[in-house]
């Protein structure tokens, strides 16, 4: 294992919001965060309370993993990331009845939350 002197331990979460849902998803990685294969996503209604959003955010940050590229080189391959992204997209489009990607992303807001040492 390599020394962690170069980069502090970091956890990430992506939050997406539309008029139909809010999704909170943990990300894992080293210096660049990636979706995880587990595909754990918390979906909340768009009018979710601050308390519910806070709990979902903290849970997602706790699920985020700090992954050394040399320890898990397969995790950092772009093909794996694209597959995870497509699975998430397919899931929320089916779940919330979006017919096209254009409709799904039309009014979507997105932010990334980072927690670091």
mmCIF file of C-alpha atoms in Angstrom:
data_model
loop_
_atom_site.group_PDB
_atom_site.id
_atom_site.type_symbol
_atom_site.label_atom_id
_atom_site.label_comp_id
_atom_site.label_asym_id
_atom_site.label_seq_id
_atom_site.Cartn_x
_atom_site.Cartn_y
_atom_site.Cartn_z
ATOM 1 C CA UNK A 1 0.000 0.000 0.000
ATOM 2 C CA UNK A 2 1.151 3.510 -0.798
ATOM 3 C CA UNK A 3 1.451 6.342 1.731
ATOM 4 C CA UNK A 4 -1.545 8.685 2.007
ATOM 5 C CA UNK A 5 0.654 11.774 2.365
ATOM 6 C CA UNK A 6 -0.225 12.954 -1.146
ATOM 7 C CA UNK A 7 -3.990 13.162 -0.834
ATOM 8 C CA UNK A 8 -6.263 13.405 2.217
ATOM 9 C CA UNK A 9 -8.946 10.798 2.778
ATOM 10 C CA UNK A 10 -12.025 12.022 0.916
ATOM 11 C CA UNK A 11 -15.623 10.892 0.497
ATOM 12 C CA UNK A 12 -18.031 12.054 -2.215
ATOM 13 C CA UNK A 13 -21.741 12.048 -2.958
ATOM 14 C CA UNK A 14 -23.683 13.202 -6.008
ATOM 15 C CA UNK A 15 -27.125 14.734 -5.599
ATOM 16 C CA UNK A 16 -29.492 15.116 -8.567
ATOM 17 C CA UNK A 17 -32.823 16.920 -8.384
ATOM 18 C CA UNK A 18 -35.726 17.157 -10.803
ATOM 19 C CA UNK A 19 -39.387 18.067 -10.412
ATOM 20 C CA UNK A 20 -40.079 14.354 -9.715
ATOM 21 C CA UNK A 21 -37.270 13.219 -7.383
ATOM 22 C CA UNK A 22 -34.027 13.859 -5.525
ATOM 23 C CA UNK A 23 -31.355 11.170 -5.785
ATOM 24 C CA UNK A 24 -28.419 10.853 -3.405
ATOM 25 C CA UNK A 25 -25.633 8.532 -4.564
ATOM 26 C CA UNK A 26 -22.289 7.671 -2.962
ATOM 27 C CA UNK A 27 -19.158 7.871 -5.110
ATOM 28 C CA UNK A 28 -15.821 6.172 -4.511
ATOM 29 C CA UNK A 29 -12.288 6.572 -5.765
ATOM 30 C CA UNK A 30 -8.976 8.269 -5.085
ATOM 31 C CA UNK A 31 -8.504 11.725 -6.612
ATOM 32 C CA UNK A 32 -11.454 11.389 -8.990
ATOM 33 C CA UNK A 33 -14.761 9.975 -7.721
ATOM 34 C CA UNK A 34 -16.606 7.250 -9.648
ATOM 35 C CA UNK A 35 -19.959 5.526 -9.277
ATOM 36 C CA UNK A 36 -19.765 2.282 -7.338
ATOM 37 C CA UNK A 37 -20.839 -1.099 -8.739
ATOM 38 C CA UNK A 38 -23.262 -1.601 -5.859
ATOM 39 C CA UNK A 39 -25.504 1.044 -7.382
ATOM 40 C CA UNK A 40 -26.818 2.230 -4.030
ATOM 41 C CA UNK A 41 -28.995 5.287 -4.658
ATOM 42 C CA UNK A 42 -31.447 6.876 -2.252
ATOM 43 C CA UNK A 43 -34.477 8.418 -3.951
ATOM 44 C CA UNK A 44 -36.481 11.050 -2.132
ATOM 45 C CA UNK A 45 -39.500 13.132 -3.127
ATOM 46 C CA UNK A 46 -38.655 16.613 -4.452
ATOM 47 C CA UNK A 47 -40.195 18.195 -1.345
ATOM 48 C CA UNK A 48 -38.177 16.063 1.105
ATOM 49 C CA UNK A 49 -37.473 17.670 4.456
ATOM 50 C CA UNK A 50 -34.035 18.997 5.374
ATOM 51 C CA UNK A 51 -33.793 16.216 7.964
ATOM 52 C CA UNK A 52 -34.476 13.481 5.377
ATOM 53 C CA UNK A 53 -31.984 15.024 2.945
ATOM 54 C CA UNK A 54 -29.360 15.290 5.677
ATOM 55 C CA UNK A 55 -29.787 11.652 6.733
ATOM 56 C CA UNK A 56 -29.570 10.456 3.115
ATOM 57 C CA UNK A 57 -26.480 12.576 2.514
ATOM 58 C CA UNK A 58 -24.658 11.328 5.622
ATOM 59 C CA UNK A 59 -25.531 7.717 4.792
ATOM 60 C CA UNK A 60 -24.215 8.142 1.236
ATOM 61 C CA UNK A 61 -20.987 9.745 2.478
ATOM 62 C CA UNK A 62 -20.522 6.829 4.892
ATOM 63 C CA UNK A 63 -20.871 4.392 1.945
ATOM 64 C CA UNK A 64 -18.254 6.251 -0.115
ATOM 65 C CA UNK A 65 -14.961 4.352 -0.343
ATOM 66 C CA UNK A 66 -11.433 5.735 -0.692
ATOM 67 C CA UNK A 67 -9.900 3.412 -3.313
ATOM 68 C CA UNK A 68 -6.236 3.271 -4.263
ATOM 69 C CA UNK A 69 -5.893 2.889 -8.060
ATOM 70 C CA UNK A 70 -3.095 0.340 -7.673
ATOM 71 C CA UNK A 71 -5.178 -1.765 -5.271
ATOM 72 C CA UNK A 72 -8.245 -1.904 -7.541
ATOM 73 C CA UNK A 73 -7.260 -0.974 -11.109
ATOM 74 C CA UNK A 74 -10.492 -2.405 -12.551
ATOM 75 C CA UNK A 75 -12.524 0.093 -10.533
ATOM 76 C CA UNK A 76 -10.982 3.038 -12.406
ATOM 77 C CA UNK A 77 -11.704 1.782 -15.936
ATOM 78 C CA UNK A 78 -13.991 3.997 -17.978
ATOM 79 C CA UNK A 79 -16.066 1.054 -19.264
ATOM 80 C CA UNK A 80 -17.134 0.166 -15.729
ATOM 81 C CA UNK A 81 -18.061 3.783 -15.016
ATOM 82 C CA UNK A 82 -20.149 4.105 -18.195
ATOM 83 C CA UNK A 83 -22.053 0.929 -17.351
ATOM 84 C CA UNK A 84 -22.806 2.193 -13.828
ATOM 85 C CA UNK A 85 -23.968 5.538 -15.225
ATOM 86 C CA UNK A 86 -26.256 3.892 -17.770
ATOM 87 C CA UNK A 87 -27.748 1.635 -15.077
ATOM 88 C CA UNK A 88 -28.517 4.677 -12.888
ATOM 89 C CA UNK A 89 -30.026 6.547 -15.834
ATOM 90 C CA UNK A 90 -32.187 3.580 -16.830
ATOM 91 C CA UNK A 91 -33.331 3.106 -13.226
ATOM 92 C CA UNK A 92 -34.493 6.674 -12.609
ATOM 93 C CA UNK A 93 -36.084 7.005 -16.058
ATOM 94 C CA UNK A 94 -38.173 3.849 -15.507
ATOM 95 C CA UNK A 95 -38.909 4.659 -11.875
ATOM 96 C CA UNK A 96 -40.206 8.162 -12.608
ATOM 97 C CA UNK A 97 -41.720 7.627 -16.053
ATOM 98 C CA UNK A 98 -39.386 9.663 -18.215
ATOM 99 C CA UNK A 99 -39.824 8.752 -21.889
ATOM 100 C CA UNK A 100 -36.692 10.435 -23.276
ATOM 101 C CA UNK A 101 -33.298 11.485 -21.957
ATOM 102 C CA UNK A 102 -34.097 15.028 -23.034
ATOM 103 C CA UNK A 103 -37.108 15.131 -20.707
ATOM 104 C CA UNK A 104 -35.152 13.475 -17.910
ATOM 105 C CA UNK A 105 -32.296 15.975 -17.958
ATOM 106 C CA UNK A 106 -34.257 19.060 -19.015
ATOM 107 C CA UNK A 107 -34.668 20.577 -15.544
ATOM 108 C CA UNK A 108 -32.174 18.479 -13.602
ATOM 109 C CA UNK A 109 -29.956 20.180 -11.029
ATOM 110 C CA UNK A 110 -26.790 18.471 -9.840
ATOM 111 C CA UNK A 111 -24.204 19.016 -7.139
ATOM 112 C CA UNK A 112 -21.312 17.067 -5.632
ATOM 113 C CA UNK A 113 -20.712 16.981 -1.886
ATOM 114 C CA UNK A 114 -17.228 16.296 -0.570
ATOM 115 C CA UNK A 115 -16.158 15.365 2.956
ATOM 116 C CA UNK A 116 -12.416 15.340 3.624
ATOM 117 C CA UNK A 117 -9.996 15.136 6.537
#
